[in-house]
N, CA, C and O atoms as CSV, one atom per row, in Angstrom:
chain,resi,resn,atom,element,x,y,z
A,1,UNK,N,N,0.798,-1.197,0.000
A,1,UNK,CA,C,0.000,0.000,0.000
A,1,UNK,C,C,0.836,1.253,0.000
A,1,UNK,O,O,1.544,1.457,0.986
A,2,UNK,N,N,0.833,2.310,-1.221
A,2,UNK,CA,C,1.419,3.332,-1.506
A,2,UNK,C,C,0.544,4.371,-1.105
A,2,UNK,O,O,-0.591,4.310,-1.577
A,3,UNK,N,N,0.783,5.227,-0.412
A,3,UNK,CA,C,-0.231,6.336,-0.018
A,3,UNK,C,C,-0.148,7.806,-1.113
A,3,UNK,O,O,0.714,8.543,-0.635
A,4,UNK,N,N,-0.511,8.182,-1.872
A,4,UNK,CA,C,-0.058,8.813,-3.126
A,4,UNK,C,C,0.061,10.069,-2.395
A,4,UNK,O,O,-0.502,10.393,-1.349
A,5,UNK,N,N,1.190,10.967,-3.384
A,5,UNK,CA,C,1.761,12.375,-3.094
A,5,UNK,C,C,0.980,13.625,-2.823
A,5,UNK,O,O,-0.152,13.203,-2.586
A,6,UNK,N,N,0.971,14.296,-2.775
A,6,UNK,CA,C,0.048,15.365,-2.072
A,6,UNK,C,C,0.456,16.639,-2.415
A,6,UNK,O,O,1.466,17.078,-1.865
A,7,UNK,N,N,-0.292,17.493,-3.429
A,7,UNK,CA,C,0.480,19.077,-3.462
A,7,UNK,C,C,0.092,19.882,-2.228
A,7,UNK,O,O,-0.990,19.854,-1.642
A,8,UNK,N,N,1.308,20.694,-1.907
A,8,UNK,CA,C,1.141,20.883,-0.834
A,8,UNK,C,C,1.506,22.603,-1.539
A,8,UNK,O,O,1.151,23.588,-0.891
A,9,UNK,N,N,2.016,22.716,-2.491
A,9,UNK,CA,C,2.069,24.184,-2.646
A,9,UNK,C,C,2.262,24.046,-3.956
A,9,UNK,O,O,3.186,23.321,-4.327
A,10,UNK,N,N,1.455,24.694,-4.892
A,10,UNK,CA,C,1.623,24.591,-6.320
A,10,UNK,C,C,0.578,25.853,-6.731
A,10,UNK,O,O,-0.639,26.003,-6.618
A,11,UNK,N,N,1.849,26.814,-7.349
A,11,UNK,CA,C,1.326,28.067,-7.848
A,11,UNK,C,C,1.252,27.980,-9.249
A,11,UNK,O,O,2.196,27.655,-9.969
A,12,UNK,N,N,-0.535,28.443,-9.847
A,12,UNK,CA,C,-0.732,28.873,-10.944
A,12,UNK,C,C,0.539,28.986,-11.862
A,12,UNK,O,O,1.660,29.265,-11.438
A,13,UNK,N,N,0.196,28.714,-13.284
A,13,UNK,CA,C,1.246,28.954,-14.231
A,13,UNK,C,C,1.157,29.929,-14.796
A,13,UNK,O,O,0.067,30.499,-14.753
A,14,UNK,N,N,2.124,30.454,-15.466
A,14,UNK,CA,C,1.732,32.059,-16.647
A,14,UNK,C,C,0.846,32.209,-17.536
A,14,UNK,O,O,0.561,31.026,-17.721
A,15,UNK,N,N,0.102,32.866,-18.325
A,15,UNK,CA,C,-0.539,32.512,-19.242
A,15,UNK,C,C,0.346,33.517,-20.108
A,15,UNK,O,O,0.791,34.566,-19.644
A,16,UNK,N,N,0.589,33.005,-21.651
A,16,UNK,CA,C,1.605,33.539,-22.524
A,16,UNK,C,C,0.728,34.526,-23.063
A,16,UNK,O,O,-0.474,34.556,-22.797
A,17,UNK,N,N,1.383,35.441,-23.918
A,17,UNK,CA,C,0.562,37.053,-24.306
A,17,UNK,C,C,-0.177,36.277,-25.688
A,17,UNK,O,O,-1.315,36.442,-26.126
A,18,UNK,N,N,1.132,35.206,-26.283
A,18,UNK,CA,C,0.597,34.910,-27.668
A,18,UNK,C,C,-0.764,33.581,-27.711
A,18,UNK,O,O,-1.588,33.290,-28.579
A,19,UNK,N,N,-0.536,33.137,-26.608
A,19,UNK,CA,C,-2.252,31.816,-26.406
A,19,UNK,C,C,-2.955,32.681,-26.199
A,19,UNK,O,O,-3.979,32.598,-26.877
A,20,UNK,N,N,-2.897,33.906,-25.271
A,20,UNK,CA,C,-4.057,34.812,-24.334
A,20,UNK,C,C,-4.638,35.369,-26.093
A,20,UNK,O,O,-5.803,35.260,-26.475
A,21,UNK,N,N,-3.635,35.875,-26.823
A,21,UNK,CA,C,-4.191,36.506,-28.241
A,21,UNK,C,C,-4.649,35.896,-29.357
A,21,UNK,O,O,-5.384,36.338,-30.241
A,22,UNK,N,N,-3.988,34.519,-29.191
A,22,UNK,CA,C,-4.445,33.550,-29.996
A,22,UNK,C,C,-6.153,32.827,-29.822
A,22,UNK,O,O,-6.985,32.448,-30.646
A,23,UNK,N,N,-6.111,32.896,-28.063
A,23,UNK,CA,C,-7.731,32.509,-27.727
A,23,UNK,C,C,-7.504,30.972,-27.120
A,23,UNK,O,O,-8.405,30.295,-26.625
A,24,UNK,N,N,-6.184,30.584,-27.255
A,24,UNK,CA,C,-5.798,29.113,-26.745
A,24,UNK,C,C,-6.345,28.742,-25.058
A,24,UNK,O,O,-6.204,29.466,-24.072
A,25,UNK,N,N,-6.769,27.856,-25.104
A,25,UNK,CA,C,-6.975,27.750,-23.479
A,25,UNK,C,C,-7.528,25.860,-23.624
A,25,UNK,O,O,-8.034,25.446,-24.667
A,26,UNK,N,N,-7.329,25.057,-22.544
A,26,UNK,CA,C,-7.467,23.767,-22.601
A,26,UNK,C,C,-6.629,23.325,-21.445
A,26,UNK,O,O,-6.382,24.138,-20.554
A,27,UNK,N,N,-6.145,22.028,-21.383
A,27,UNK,CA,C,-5.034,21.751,-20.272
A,27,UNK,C,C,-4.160,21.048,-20.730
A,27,UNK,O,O,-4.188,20.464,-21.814
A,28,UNK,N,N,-3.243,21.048,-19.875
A,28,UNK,CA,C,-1.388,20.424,-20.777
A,28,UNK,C,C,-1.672,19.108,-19.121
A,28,UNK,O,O,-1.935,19.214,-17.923
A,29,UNK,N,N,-1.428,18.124,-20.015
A,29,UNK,CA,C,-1.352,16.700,-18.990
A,29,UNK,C,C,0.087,16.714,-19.213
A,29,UNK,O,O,0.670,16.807,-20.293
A,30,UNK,N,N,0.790,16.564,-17.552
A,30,UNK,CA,C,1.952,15.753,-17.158
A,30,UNK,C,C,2.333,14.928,-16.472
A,30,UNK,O,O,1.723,14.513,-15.487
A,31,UNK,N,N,3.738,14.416,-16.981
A,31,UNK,CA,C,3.954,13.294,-15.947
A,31,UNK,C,C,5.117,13.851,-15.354
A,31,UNK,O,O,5.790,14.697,-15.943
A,32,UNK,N,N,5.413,13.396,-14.140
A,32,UNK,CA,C,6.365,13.606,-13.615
A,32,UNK,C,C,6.901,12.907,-12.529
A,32,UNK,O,O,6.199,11.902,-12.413
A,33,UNK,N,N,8.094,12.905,-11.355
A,33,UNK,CA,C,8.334,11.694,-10.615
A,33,UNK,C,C,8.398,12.995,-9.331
A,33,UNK,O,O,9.277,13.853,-9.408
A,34,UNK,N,N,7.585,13.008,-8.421
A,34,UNK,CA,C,7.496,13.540,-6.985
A,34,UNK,C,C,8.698,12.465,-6.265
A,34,UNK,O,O,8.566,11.241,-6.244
A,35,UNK,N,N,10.058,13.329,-5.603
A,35,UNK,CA,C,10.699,12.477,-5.120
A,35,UNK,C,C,10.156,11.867,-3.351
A,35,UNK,O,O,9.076,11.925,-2.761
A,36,UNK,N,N,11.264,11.411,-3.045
A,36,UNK,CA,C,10.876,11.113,-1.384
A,36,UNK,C,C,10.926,12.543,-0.791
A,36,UNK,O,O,10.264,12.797,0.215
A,37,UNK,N,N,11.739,13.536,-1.424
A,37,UNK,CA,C,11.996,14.874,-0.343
A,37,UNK,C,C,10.956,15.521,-0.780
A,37,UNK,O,O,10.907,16.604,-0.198
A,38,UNK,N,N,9.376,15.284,-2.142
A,38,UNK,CA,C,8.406,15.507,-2.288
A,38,UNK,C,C,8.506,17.095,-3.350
A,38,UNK,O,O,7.767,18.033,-3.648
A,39,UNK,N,N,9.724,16.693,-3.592
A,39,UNK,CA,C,10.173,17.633,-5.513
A,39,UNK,C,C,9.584,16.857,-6.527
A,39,UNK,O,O,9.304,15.663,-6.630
A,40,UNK,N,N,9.431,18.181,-7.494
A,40,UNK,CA,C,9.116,17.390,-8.935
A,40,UNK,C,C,10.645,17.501,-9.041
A,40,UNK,O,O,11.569,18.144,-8.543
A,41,UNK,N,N,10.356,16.220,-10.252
A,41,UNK,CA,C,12.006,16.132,-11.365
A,41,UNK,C,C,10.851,15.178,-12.185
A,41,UNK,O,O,9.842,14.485,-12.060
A,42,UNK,N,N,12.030,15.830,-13.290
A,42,UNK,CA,C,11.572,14.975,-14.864
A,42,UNK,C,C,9.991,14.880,-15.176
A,42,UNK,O,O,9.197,13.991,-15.485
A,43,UNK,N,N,9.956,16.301,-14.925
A,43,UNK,CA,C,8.591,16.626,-15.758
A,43,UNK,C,C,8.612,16.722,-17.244
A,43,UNK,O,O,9.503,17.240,-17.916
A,44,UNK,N,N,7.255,16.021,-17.779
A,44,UNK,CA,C,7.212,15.682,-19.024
A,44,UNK,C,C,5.498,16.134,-19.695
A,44,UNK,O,O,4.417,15.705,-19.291
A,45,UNK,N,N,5.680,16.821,-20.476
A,45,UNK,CA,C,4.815,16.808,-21.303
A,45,UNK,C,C,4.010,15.602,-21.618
A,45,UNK,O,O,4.706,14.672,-22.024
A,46,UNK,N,N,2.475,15.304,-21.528
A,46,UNK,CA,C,2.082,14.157,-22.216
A,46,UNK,C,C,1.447,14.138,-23.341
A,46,UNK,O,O,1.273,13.193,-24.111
A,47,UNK,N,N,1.093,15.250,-23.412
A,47,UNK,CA,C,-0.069,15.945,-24.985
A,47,UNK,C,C,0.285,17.482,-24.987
A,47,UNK,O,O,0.021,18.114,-23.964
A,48,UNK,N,N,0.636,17.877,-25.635
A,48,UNK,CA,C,0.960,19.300,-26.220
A,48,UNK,C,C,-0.424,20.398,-26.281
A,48,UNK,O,O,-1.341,20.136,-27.061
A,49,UNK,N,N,-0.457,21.075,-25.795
A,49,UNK,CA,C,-1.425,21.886,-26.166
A,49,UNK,C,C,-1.141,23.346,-27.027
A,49,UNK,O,O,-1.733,23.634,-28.068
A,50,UNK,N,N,0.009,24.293,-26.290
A,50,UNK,CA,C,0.498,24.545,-27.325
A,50,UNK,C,C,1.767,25.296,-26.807
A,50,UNK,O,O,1.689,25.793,-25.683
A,51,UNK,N,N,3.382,25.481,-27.790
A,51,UNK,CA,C,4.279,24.553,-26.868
A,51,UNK,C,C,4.831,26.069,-25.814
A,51,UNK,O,O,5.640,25.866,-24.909
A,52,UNK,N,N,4.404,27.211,-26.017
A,52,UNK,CA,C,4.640,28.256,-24.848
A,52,UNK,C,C,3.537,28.026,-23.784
A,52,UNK,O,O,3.840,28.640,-22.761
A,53,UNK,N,N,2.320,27.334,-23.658
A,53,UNK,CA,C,1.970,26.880,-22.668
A,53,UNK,C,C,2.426,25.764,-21.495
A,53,UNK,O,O,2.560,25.573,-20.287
A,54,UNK,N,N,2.582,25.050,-23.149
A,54,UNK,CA,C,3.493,23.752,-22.542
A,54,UNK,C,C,4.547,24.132,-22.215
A,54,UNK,O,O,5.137,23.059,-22.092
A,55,UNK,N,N,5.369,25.015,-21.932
A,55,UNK,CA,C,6.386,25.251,-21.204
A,55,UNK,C,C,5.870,26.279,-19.687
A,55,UNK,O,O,6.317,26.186,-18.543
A,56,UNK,N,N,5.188,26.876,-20.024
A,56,UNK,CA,C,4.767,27.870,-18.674
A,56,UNK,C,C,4.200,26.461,-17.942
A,56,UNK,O,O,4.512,26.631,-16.763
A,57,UNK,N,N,3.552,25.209,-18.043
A,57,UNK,CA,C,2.833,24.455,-17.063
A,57,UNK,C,C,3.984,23.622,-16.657
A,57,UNK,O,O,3.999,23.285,-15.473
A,58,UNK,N,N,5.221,23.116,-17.628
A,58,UNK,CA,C,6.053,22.625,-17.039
A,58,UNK,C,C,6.885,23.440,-15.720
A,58,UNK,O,O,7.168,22.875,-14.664
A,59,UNK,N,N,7.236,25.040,-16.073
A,59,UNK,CA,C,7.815,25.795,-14.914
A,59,UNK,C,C,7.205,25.592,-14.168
A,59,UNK,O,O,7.751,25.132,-13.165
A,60,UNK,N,N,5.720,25.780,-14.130
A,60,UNK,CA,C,5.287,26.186,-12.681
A,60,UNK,C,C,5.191,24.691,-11.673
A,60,UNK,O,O,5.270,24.671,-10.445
A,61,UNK,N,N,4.985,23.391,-12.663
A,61,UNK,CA,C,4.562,22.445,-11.757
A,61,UNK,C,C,6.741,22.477,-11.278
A,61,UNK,O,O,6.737,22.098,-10.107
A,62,UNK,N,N,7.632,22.629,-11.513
A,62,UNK,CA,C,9.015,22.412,-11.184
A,62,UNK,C,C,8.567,23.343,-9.673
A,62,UNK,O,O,9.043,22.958,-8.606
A,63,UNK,N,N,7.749,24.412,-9.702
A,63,UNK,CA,C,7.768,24.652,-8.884
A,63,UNK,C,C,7.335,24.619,-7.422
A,63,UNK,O,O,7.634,25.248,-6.406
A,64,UNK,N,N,6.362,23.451,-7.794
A,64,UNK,CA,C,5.368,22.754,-6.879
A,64,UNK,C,C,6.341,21.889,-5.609
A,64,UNK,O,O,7.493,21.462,-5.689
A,65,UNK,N,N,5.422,21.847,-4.527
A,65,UNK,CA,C,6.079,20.929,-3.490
A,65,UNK,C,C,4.868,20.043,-2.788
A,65,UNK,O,O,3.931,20.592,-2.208
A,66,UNK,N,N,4.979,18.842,-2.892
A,66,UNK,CA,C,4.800,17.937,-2.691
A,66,UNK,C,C,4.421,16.799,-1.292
A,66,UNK,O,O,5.162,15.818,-1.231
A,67,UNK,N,N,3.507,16.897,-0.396
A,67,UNK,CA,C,3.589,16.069,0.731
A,67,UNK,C,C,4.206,14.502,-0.131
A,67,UNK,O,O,3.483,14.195,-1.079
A,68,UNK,N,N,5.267,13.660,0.080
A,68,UNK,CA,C,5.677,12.765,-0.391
A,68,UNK,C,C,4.719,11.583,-0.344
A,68,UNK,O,O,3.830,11.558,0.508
A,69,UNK,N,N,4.935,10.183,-1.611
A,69,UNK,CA,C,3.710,9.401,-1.281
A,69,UNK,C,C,4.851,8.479,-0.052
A,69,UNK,O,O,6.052,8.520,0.216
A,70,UNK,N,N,3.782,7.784,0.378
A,70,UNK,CA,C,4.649,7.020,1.483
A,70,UNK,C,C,4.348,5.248,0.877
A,70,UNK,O,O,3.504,4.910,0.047
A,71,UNK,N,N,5.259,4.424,1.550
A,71,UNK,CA,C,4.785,3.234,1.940
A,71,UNK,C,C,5.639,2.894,3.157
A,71,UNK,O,O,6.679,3.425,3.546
A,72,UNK,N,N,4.865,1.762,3.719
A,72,UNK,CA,C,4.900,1.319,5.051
A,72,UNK,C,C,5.425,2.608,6.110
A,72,UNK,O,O,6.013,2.318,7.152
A,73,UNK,N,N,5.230,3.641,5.841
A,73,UNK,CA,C,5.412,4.561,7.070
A,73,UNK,C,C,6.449,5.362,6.428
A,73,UNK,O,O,6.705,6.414,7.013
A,74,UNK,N,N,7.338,5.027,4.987
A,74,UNK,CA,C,8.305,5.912,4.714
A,74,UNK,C,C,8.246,6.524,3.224
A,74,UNK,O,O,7.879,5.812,2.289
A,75,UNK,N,N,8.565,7.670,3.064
A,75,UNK,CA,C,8.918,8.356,1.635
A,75,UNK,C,C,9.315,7.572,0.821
A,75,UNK,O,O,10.161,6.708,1.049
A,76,UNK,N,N,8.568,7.834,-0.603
A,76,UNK,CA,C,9.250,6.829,-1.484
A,76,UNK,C,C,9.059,7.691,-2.877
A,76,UNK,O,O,8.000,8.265,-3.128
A,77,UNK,N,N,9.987,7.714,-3.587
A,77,UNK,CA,C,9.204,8.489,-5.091
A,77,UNK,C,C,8.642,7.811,-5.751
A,77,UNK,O,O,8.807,6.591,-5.784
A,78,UNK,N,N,7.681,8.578,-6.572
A,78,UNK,CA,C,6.768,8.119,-7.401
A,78,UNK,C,C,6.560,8.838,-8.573
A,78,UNK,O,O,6.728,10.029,-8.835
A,79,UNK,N,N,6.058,7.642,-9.405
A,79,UNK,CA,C,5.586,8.925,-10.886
A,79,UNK,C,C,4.082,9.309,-10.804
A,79,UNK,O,O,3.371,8.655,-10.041
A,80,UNK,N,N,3.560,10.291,-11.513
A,80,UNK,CA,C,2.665,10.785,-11.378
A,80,UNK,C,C,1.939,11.257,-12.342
A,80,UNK,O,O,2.767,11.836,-13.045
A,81,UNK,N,N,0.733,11.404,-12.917
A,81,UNK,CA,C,0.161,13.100,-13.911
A,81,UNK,C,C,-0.563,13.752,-12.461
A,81,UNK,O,O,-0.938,13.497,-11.317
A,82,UNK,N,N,-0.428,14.762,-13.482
A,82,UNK,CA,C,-1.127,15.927,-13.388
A,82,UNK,C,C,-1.268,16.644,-13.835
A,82,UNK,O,O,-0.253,17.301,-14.067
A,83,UNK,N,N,-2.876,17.309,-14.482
A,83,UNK,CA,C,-3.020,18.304,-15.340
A,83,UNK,C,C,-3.104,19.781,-14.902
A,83,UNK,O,O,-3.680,20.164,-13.884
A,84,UNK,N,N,-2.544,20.464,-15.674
A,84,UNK,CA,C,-2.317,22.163,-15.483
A,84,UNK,C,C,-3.299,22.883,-16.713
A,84,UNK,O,O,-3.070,22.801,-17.919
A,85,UNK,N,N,-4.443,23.600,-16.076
A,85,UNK,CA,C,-5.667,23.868,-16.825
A,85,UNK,C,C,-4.967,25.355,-17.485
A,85,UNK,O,O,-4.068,25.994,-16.938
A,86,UNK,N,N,-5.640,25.708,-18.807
A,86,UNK,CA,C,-5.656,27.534,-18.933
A,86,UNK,C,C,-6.706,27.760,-19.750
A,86,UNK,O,O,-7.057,27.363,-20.861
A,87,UNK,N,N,-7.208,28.652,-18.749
A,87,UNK,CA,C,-8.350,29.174,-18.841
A,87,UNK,C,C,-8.859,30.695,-19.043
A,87,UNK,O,O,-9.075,31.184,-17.934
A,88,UNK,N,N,-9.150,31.702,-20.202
A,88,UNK,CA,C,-9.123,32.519,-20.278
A,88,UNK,C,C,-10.661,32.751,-19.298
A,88,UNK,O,O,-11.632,32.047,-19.020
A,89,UNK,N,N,-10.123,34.425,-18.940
A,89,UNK,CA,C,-11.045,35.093,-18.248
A,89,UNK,C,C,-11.965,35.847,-19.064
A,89,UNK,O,O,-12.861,36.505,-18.536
């Protein structure tokens, strides 16, 4: 039994001037590996939406922190998705 990872702080991503003008908005799915110290590393794109988004959702999830997933009582890394929405106002 793996107890899965937990965002524990994960700030909004940018929205680019050229999607905001273009009208682009949808969500960029990633994968990535939350370590035991409950960092992203080796975040990955899984579907493109479009690729200055897809880069603002990769920064911001690098910037995310993580309650770690556990098993038997201890930190363990794991891979993961998670989608990063953009949504015009």
């Amino acid at each position: 039994g793996v107890t899965p990872p937990r965002a524990i702080y994960a700030p909004n991503p940018a929205y680019t001037d050229a999607a905001r003008k273009a009208g682009i908005h949808g969500t960029v799915p990633l994968w990535l590996v939350v370590t035991a110290a409950g960092l992203p590393e080796y975040v990955h794109v899984a579907r493109s939406l479009d690729s200055g988004l897809d880069q603002s959702a990769v920064d911001a999830v690098k910037q995310w922190r993580f309650e770690p997933a556990m098993k038997n009582g201890k930190p363990v890394a794991i891979v993961i998705a998670v989608e990063v929405n953009f949504k015009l106002d």
